[in-house]
Amino acid sequence: MMDFSDAAQADRLTKRDLRAELLARRRRLTPAERERAAARVQATLTALLTRLRPARISAYVPVGSEPGGPSLPAVLAAAAPSAQLLLPVLCDDLDLDWAVYDGAQPLVAAGRGLREPPGPRLGRTAVADAELVIVPALAVDRRGLRLGRGGGSYDRALARVGAGTCVVALLHDGELLPRVPAEPHDRPVRAAVTPGDGLVPFPA
């Protein structure tokens, strides 16, 4: 198993190598470990929503071992009932459209094992008006640079989000690293949430 505590070693890893190791770590989590981690992440996000009181939130629907757990959208909708919650709809070109989720209608199965809101699509730029943007990540480093799965969906979505928007990535413990490989198009996040550390802000 790789040790990611050394920044120089992390710099030598390619994104592909790092993704493979991080995904393997997630697959080794037991269902009980995933459930405990999701509960802690959800509690931190609930506290954040209470403090920020955003009018529009964008989030995602975790699948498999992704942080936050499958109940994340329902928890967010309950924690911020007056906010408009947007969830992603994957386009054929891997870009993201958005639809409103209010917790009343069940999510529907979509391609690639995803679940999506059944309502009208609001367009790819709808995320630009979100005051809080919650994104998936495989890892984030201390600069706030995020490593995703490699499809580029969230790179494109975050390019539409204002520089001052609160963008938060959800992680498992051990995925906040000294450094991740980065490219010029990579957009930093403002904070990360881990089960053990809670909300971890990064320098602006």
PDB file of C-alpha atoms in Angstrom:
ATOM      1  CA  MET A   1       0.000   0.000   0.000  1.00  0.00           C
ATOM      2  CA  MET A   2       1.344   3.419  -0.927  1.00  0.00           C
ATOM      3  CA  ASP A   3       2.178   5.971   1.761  1.00  0.00           C
ATOM      4  CA  PHE A   4       0.978   9.420   0.648  1.00  0.00           C
ATOM      5  CA  SER A   5       2.459  11.338   3.595  1.00  0.00           C
ATOM      6  CA  ASP A   6       5.502  12.466   1.623  1.00  0.00           C
ATOM      7  CA  ALA A   7       4.854  15.349  -0.804  1.00  0.00           C
ATOM      8  CA  ALA A   8       7.835  14.491  -3.018  1.00  0.00           C
ATOM      9  CA  GLN A   9       6.554  10.947  -3.459  1.00  0.00           C
ATOM     10  CA  ALA A  10       3.076  12.247  -4.230  1.00  0.00           C
ATOM     11  CA  ASP A  11       4.539  14.506  -6.920  1.00  0.00           C
ATOM     12  CA  ARG A  12       6.088  11.485  -8.654  1.00  0.00           C
ATOM     13  CA  LEU A  13       2.781   9.633  -8.846  1.00  0.00           C
ATOM     14  CA  THR A  14       0.676  10.046 -11.937  1.00  0.00           C
ATOM     15  CA  LYS A  15      -3.004  10.793 -11.608  1.00  0.00           C
ATOM     16  CA  ARG A  16      -3.728   7.309 -12.927  1.00  0.00           C
ATOM     17  CA  ASP A  17      -1.557   5.645 -10.257  1.00  0.00           C
ATOM     18  CA  LEU A  18      -3.052   7.718  -7.483  1.00  0.00           C
ATOM     19  CA  ARG A  19      -6.637   7.087  -8.611  1.00  0.00           C
ATOM     20  CA  ALA A  20      -6.042   3.345  -8.747  1.00  0.00           C
ATOM     21  CA  GLU A  21      -4.643   3.230  -5.209  1.00  0.00           C
ATOM     22  CA  LEU A  22      -7.328   5.469  -3.727  1.00  0.00           C
ATOM     23  CA  LEU A  23     -10.134   3.499  -5.359  1.00  0.00           C
ATOM     24  CA  ALA A  24      -8.603   0.271  -4.063  1.00  0.00           C
ATOM     25  CA  ARG A  25      -8.545   1.729  -0.539  1.00  0.00           C
ATOM     26  CA  ARG A  26     -12.216   2.657  -0.809  1.00  0.00           C
ATOM     27  CA  ARG A  27     -13.152  -0.827  -1.958  1.00  0.00           C
ATOM     28  CA  ARG A  28     -11.558  -2.228   1.208  1.00  0.00           C
ATOM     29  CA  LEU A  29     -13.899  -0.224   3.459  1.00  0.00           C
ATOM     30  CA  THR A  30     -16.509  -2.405   5.134  1.00  0.00           C
ATOM     31  CA  PRO A  31     -20.202  -1.454   4.957  1.00  0.00           C
ATOM     32  CA  ALA A  32     -20.093  -0.490   8.645  1.00  0.00           C
ATOM     33  CA  GLU A  33     -17.077   1.764   8.070  1.00  0.00           C
ATOM     34  CA  ARG A  34     -18.798   3.433   5.128  1.00  0.00           C
ATOM     35  CA  GLU A  35     -21.950   3.995   7.158  1.00  0.00           C
ATOM     36  CA  ARG A  36     -20.070   5.562  10.088  1.00  0.00           C
ATOM     37  CA  ALA A  37     -18.057   7.788   7.752  1.00  0.00           C
ATOM     38  CA  ALA A  38     -21.190   8.918   5.907  1.00  0.00           C
ATOM     39  CA  ALA A  39     -22.947   9.827   9.159  1.00  0.00           C
ATOM     40  CA  ARG A  40     -20.021  12.025  10.231  1.00  0.00           C
ATOM     41  CA  VAL A  41     -19.761  13.740   6.852  1.00  0.00           C
ATOM     42  CA  GLN A  42     -23.509  14.367   6.803  1.00  0.00           C
ATOM     43  CA  ALA A  43     -23.401  15.844  10.321  1.00  0.00           C
ATOM     44  CA  THR A  44     -20.651  18.274   9.292  1.00  0.00           C
ATOM     45  CA  LEU A  45     -22.583  19.339   6.197  1.00  0.00           C
ATOM     46  CA  THR A  46     -25.777  19.797   8.203  1.00  0.00           C
ATOM     47  CA  ALA A  47     -23.922  22.142  10.564  1.00  0.00           C
ATOM     48  CA  LEU A  48     -22.454  24.009   7.590  1.00  0.00           C
ATOM     49  CA  LEU A  49     -25.894  24.481   6.028  1.00  0.00           C
ATOM     50  CA  THR A  50     -27.262  25.776   9.323  1.00  0.00           C
ATOM     51  CA  ARG A  51     -24.462  28.330   9.462  1.00  0.00           C
ATOM     52  CA  LEU A  52     -24.419  29.447   5.814  1.00  0.00           C
ATOM     53  CA  ARG A  53     -28.160  29.242   5.018  1.00  0.00           C
ATOM     54  CA  PRO A  54     -27.576  29.167   1.230  1.00  0.00           C
ATOM     55  CA  ALA A  55     -30.490  29.816  -1.117  1.00  0.00           C
ATOM     56  CA  ARG A  56     -29.186  27.414  -3.778  1.00  0.00           C
ATOM     57  CA  ILE A  57     -26.986  24.362  -3.239  1.00  0.00           C
ATOM     58  CA  SER A  58     -25.508  21.960  -5.740  1.00  0.00           C
ATOM     59  CA  ALA A  59     -24.480  18.510  -4.591  1.00  0.00           C
ATOM     60  CA  TYR A  60     -24.276  14.978  -5.968  1.00  0.00           C
ATOM     61  CA  VAL A  61     -25.610  11.480  -5.383  1.00  0.00           C
ATOM     62  CA  PRO A  62     -22.854   9.255  -3.945  1.00  0.00           C
ATOM     63  CA  VAL A  63     -22.573   5.771  -5.409  1.00  0.00           C
ATOM     64  CA  GLY A  64     -20.649   2.775  -4.164  1.00  0.00           C
ATOM     65  CA  SER A  65     -18.026   3.797  -1.635  1.00  0.00           C
ATOM     66  CA  GLU A  66     -18.181   7.543  -2.356  1.00  0.00           C
ATOM     67  CA  PRO A  67     -18.173   9.734   0.776  1.00  0.00           C
ATOM     68  CA  GLY A  68     -21.484  11.003   2.066  1.00  0.00           C
ATOM     69  CA  GLY A  69     -23.446   7.819   1.478  1.00  0.00           C
ATOM     70  CA  PRO A  70     -26.494   7.208  -0.732  1.00  0.00           C
ATOM     71  CA  SER A  71     -28.798   9.166   1.606  1.00  0.00           C
ATOM     72  CA  LEU A  72     -26.799  12.399   1.189  1.00  0.00           C
ATOM     73  CA  PRO A  73     -29.334  14.219  -1.061  1.00  0.00           C
ATOM     74  CA  ALA A  74     -32.206  13.462   1.323  1.00  0.00           C
ATOM     75  CA  VAL A  75     -30.151  14.645   4.304  1.00  0.00           C
ATOM     76  CA  LEU A  76     -29.250  17.908   2.546  1.00  0.00           C
ATOM     77  CA  ALA A  77     -32.846  18.532   1.490  1.00  0.00           C
ATOM     78  CA  ALA A  78     -34.050  18.004   5.067  1.00  0.00           C
ATOM     79  CA  ALA A  79     -31.297  20.168   6.549  1.00  0.00           C
ATOM     80  CA  ALA A  80     -32.025  23.117   4.232  1.00  0.00           C
ATOM     81  CA  PRO A  81     -35.749  22.895   3.371  1.00  0.00           C
ATOM     82  CA  SER A  82     -35.911  26.500   2.138  1.00  0.00           C
ATOM     83  CA  ALA A  83     -32.940  26.092  -0.222  1.00  0.00           C
ATOM     84  CA  GLN A  84     -33.073  24.912  -3.826  1.00  0.00           C
ATOM     85  CA  LEU A  85     -30.981  21.757  -4.105  1.00  0.00           C
ATOM     86  CA  LEU A  86     -29.531  20.933  -7.518  1.00  0.00           C
ATOM     87  CA  LEU A  87     -28.241  17.474  -8.410  1.00  0.00           C
ATOM     88  CA  PRO A  88     -26.255  16.582 -11.524  1.00  0.00           C
ATOM     89  CA  VAL A  89     -27.530  14.920 -14.669  1.00  0.00           C
ATOM     90  CA  LEU A  90     -24.736  13.374 -16.722  1.00  0.00           C
ATOM     91  CA  CYS A  91     -24.755  14.400 -20.403  1.00  0.00           C
ATOM     92  CA  ASP A  92     -23.592  12.233 -23.283  1.00  0.00           C
ATOM     93  CA  ASP A  93     -20.358  14.246 -23.517  1.00  0.00           C
ATOM     94  CA  LEU A  94     -19.740  13.761 -19.745  1.00  0.00           C
ATOM     95  CA  ASP A  95     -20.588  17.380 -18.970  1.00  0.00           C
ATOM     96  CA  LEU A  96     -23.178  18.037 -16.252  1.00  0.00           C
ATOM     97  CA  ASP A  97     -26.699  19.381 -16.524  1.00  0.00           C
ATOM     98  CA  TRP A  98     -28.698  20.027 -13.340  1.00  0.00           C
ATOM     99  CA  ALA A  99     -32.170  19.342 -11.954  1.00  0.00           C
ATOM    100  CA  VAL A 100     -33.908  20.280  -8.707  1.00  0.00           C
ATOM    101  CA  TYR A 101     -34.318  17.684  -5.966  1.00  0.00           C
ATOM    102  CA  ASP A 102     -36.778  18.364  -3.145  1.00  0.00           C
ATOM    103  CA  GLY A 103     -36.790  14.975  -1.468  1.00  0.00           C
ATOM    104  CA  ALA A 104     -40.392  14.251  -2.436  1.00  0.00           C
ATOM    105  CA  GLN A 105     -39.728  12.261  -5.613  1.00  0.00           C
ATOM    106  CA  PRO A 106     -37.400   9.271  -5.749  1.00  0.00           C
ATOM    107  CA  LEU A 107     -34.237   9.517  -7.782  1.00  0.00           C
ATOM    108  CA  VAL A 108     -34.258   7.516 -10.996  1.00  0.00           C
ATOM    109  CA  ALA A 109     -31.636   5.141 -12.327  1.00  0.00           C
ATOM    110  CA  ALA A 110     -29.387   6.553 -15.040  1.00  0.00           C
ATOM    111  CA  GLY A 111     -26.338   5.427 -16.990  1.00  0.00           C
ATOM    112  CA  ARG A 112     -23.035   4.424 -15.359  1.00  0.00           C
ATOM    113  CA  GLY A 113     -24.824   3.303 -12.206  1.00  0.00           C
ATOM    114  CA  LEU A 114     -25.868   6.853 -11.315  1.00  0.00           C
ATOM    115  CA  ARG A 115     -29.169   8.131  -9.925  1.00  0.00           C
ATOM    116  CA  GLU A 116     -30.669  11.437 -11.040  1.00  0.00           C
ATOM    117  CA  PRO A 117     -33.650  13.688 -10.265  1.00  0.00           C
ATOM    118  CA  PRO A 118     -36.592  13.101 -12.627  1.00  0.00           C
ATOM    119  CA  GLY A 119     -37.498  16.792 -13.015  1.00  0.00           C
ATOM    120  CA  PRO A 120     -36.814  19.300 -15.803  1.00  0.00           C
ATOM    121  CA  ARG A 121     -33.217  20.033 -16.762  1.00  0.00           C
ATOM    122  CA  LEU A 122     -32.078  23.542 -15.890  1.00  0.00           C
ATOM    123  CA  GLY A 123     -29.023  23.714 -18.163  1.00  0.00           C
ATOM    124  CA  ARG A 124     -25.315  23.344 -17.636  1.00  0.00           C
ATOM    125  CA  THR A 125     -24.864  26.855 -16.272  1.00  0.00           C
ATOM    126  CA  ALA A 126     -27.387  26.428 -13.433  1.00  0.00           C
ATOM    127  CA  VAL A 127     -24.546  25.554 -11.069  1.00  0.00           C
ATOM    128  CA  ALA A 128     -23.144  29.075 -11.488  1.00  0.00           C
ATOM    129  CA  ASP A 129     -25.844  30.451  -9.178  1.00  0.00           C
ATOM    130  CA  ALA A 130     -25.206  27.994  -6.348  1.00  0.00           C
ATOM    131  CA  GLU A 131     -23.918  29.540  -3.129  1.00  0.00           C
ATOM    132  CA  LEU A 132     -22.608  26.205  -1.853  1.00  0.00           C
ATOM    133  CA  VAL A 133     -21.213  23.589  -4.228  1.00  0.00           C
ATOM    134  CA  ILE A 134     -20.568  20.098  -2.840  1.00  0.00           C
ATOM    135  CA  VAL A 135     -18.431  17.913  -5.100  1.00  0.00           C
ATOM    136  CA  PRO A 136     -17.024  14.392  -5.072  1.00  0.00           C
ATOM    137  CA  ALA A 137     -13.277  13.805  -5.025  1.00  0.00           C
ATOM    138  CA  LEU A 138     -10.832  10.954  -4.675  1.00  0.00           C
ATOM    139  CA  ALA A 139      -8.347  13.235  -2.914  1.00  0.00           C
ATOM    140  CA  VAL A 140      -7.636  16.880  -2.190  1.00  0.00           C
ATOM    141  CA  ASP A 141      -4.297  18.398  -1.250  1.00  0.00           C
ATOM    142  CA  ARG A 142      -3.432  21.180   1.168  1.00  0.00           C
ATOM    143  CA  ARG A 143      -3.581  23.711  -1.682  1.00  0.00           C
ATOM    144  CA  GLY A 144      -7.213  22.757  -2.257  1.00  0.00           C
ATOM    145  CA  LEU A 145      -6.470  21.011  -5.547  1.00  0.00           C
ATOM    146  CA  ARG A 146      -8.868  18.167  -6.214  1.00  0.00           C
ATOM    147  CA  LEU A 147      -8.295  14.790  -7.839  1.00  0.00           C
ATOM    148  CA  GLY A 148     -11.420  13.421  -9.512  1.00  0.00           C
ATOM    149  CA  ARG A 149     -12.119  10.219 -11.385  1.00  0.00           C
ATOM    150  CA  GLY A 150     -10.748  11.530 -14.661  1.00  0.00           C
ATOM    151  CA  GLY A 151     -13.872  12.142 -16.722  1.00  0.00           C
ATOM    152  CA  GLY A 152     -13.602  15.921 -16.472  1.00  0.00           C
ATOM    153  CA  SER A 153     -17.271  16.407 -15.556  1.00  0.00           C
ATOM    154  CA  TYR A 154     -16.614  18.443 -12.437  1.00  0.00           C
ATOM    155  CA  ASP A 155     -13.665  20.298 -13.967  1.00  0.00           C
ATOM    156  CA  ARG A 156     -16.136  21.706 -16.492  1.00  0.00           C
ATOM    157  CA  ALA A 157     -18.806  22.360 -13.888  1.00  0.00           C
ATOM    158  CA  LEU A 158     -16.421  24.170 -11.533  1.00  0.00           C
ATOM    159  CA  ALA A 159     -15.216  26.379 -14.393  1.00  0.00           C
ATOM    160  CA  ARG A 160     -18.746  27.864 -14.359  1.00  0.00           C
ATOM    161  CA  VAL A 161     -18.660  28.604 -10.623  1.00  0.00           C
ATOM    162  CA  GLY A 162     -17.541  31.991  -9.352  1.00  0.00           C
ATOM    163  CA  ALA A 163     -14.148  32.271  -7.655  1.00  0.00           C
ATOM    164  CA  GLY A 164     -15.738  33.315  -4.369  1.00  0.00           C
ATOM    165  CA  THR A 165     -18.221  30.441  -4.196  1.00  0.00           C
ATOM    166  CA  CYS A 166     -17.877  27.994  -1.321  1.00  0.00           C
ATOM    167  CA  VAL A 167     -16.874  24.726  -3.026  1.00  0.00           C
ATOM    168  CA  VAL A 168     -16.523  21.753  -0.667  1.00  0.00           C
ATOM    169  CA  ALA A 169     -15.152  18.317  -1.563  1.00  0.00           C
ATOM    170  CA  LEU A 170     -16.163  15.205   0.396  1.00  0.00           C
ATOM    171  CA  LEU A 171     -13.467  12.696   1.337  1.00  0.00           C
ATOM    172  CA  HIS A 172     -12.804   9.621   3.394  1.00  0.00           C
ATOM    173  CA  ASP A 173     -10.137   9.781   6.060  1.00  0.00           C
ATOM    174  CA  GLY A 174      -6.657   9.453   4.558  1.00  0.00           C
ATOM    175  CA  GLU A 175      -7.620  11.233   1.311  1.00  0.00           C
ATOM    176  CA  LEU A 176      -6.498  14.716   2.361  1.00  0.00           C
ATOM    177  CA  LEU A 177      -2.945  14.592   0.999  1.00  0.00           C
ATOM    178  CA  PRO A 178       0.136  16.829   1.046  1.00  0.00           C
ATOM    179  CA  ARG A 179      -0.026  17.126  -2.743  1.00  0.00           C
ATOM    180  CA  VAL A 180      -1.899  15.685  -5.705  1.00  0.00           C
ATOM    181  CA  PRO A 181      -0.788  15.852  -9.366  1.00  0.00           C
ATOM    182  CA  ALA A 182      -2.373  18.906 -10.965  1.00  0.00           C
ATOM    183  CA  GLU A 183      -2.828  20.436 -14.411  1.00  0.00           C
ATOM    184  CA  PRO A 184      -3.478  24.067 -15.406  1.00  0.00           C
ATOM    185  CA  HIS A 185      -7.239  23.511 -15.846  1.00  0.00           C
ATOM    186  CA  ASP A 186      -7.711  22.054 -12.350  1.00  0.00           C
ATOM    187  CA  ARG A 187      -9.865  24.279 -10.148  1.00  0.00           C
ATOM    188  CA  PRO A 188      -9.228  24.395  -6.382  1.00  0.00           C
ATOM    189  CA  VAL A 189     -11.928  23.822  -3.807  1.00  0.00           C
ATOM    190  CA  ARG A 190     -12.366  26.072  -0.782  1.00  0.00           C
ATOM    191  CA  ALA A 191     -12.689  23.288   1.799  1.00  0.00           C
ATOM    192  CA  ALA A 192     -12.904  19.549   2.312  1.00  0.00           C
ATOM    193  CA  VAL A 193     -14.961  17.447   4.695  1.00  0.00           C
ATOM    194  CA  THR A 194     -13.574  14.226   6.166  1.00  0.00           C
ATOM    195  CA  PRO A 195     -15.169  11.975   8.802  1.00  0.00           C
ATOM    196  CA  GLY A 196     -12.332  12.500  11.261  1.00  0.00           C
ATOM    197  CA  ASP A 197     -11.440  16.152  10.719  1.00  0.00           C
ATOM    198  CA  GLY A 198     -14.823  17.612   9.839  1.00  0.00           C
ATOM    199  CA  LEU A 199     -14.636  20.808   7.786  1.00  0.00           C
ATOM    200  CA  VAL A 200     -11.091  21.630   6.641  1.00  0.00           C
ATOM    201  CA  PRO A 201     -10.814  25.075   4.971  1.00  0.00           C
ATOM    202  CA  PHE A 202      -7.980  25.970   2.611  1.00  0.00           C
ATOM    203  CA  PRO A 203      -6.238  29.330   2.191  1.00  0.00           C
ATOM    204  CA  ALA A 204      -7.973  31.514  -0.386  1.00  0.00           C
TER     205      ALA A 204
END
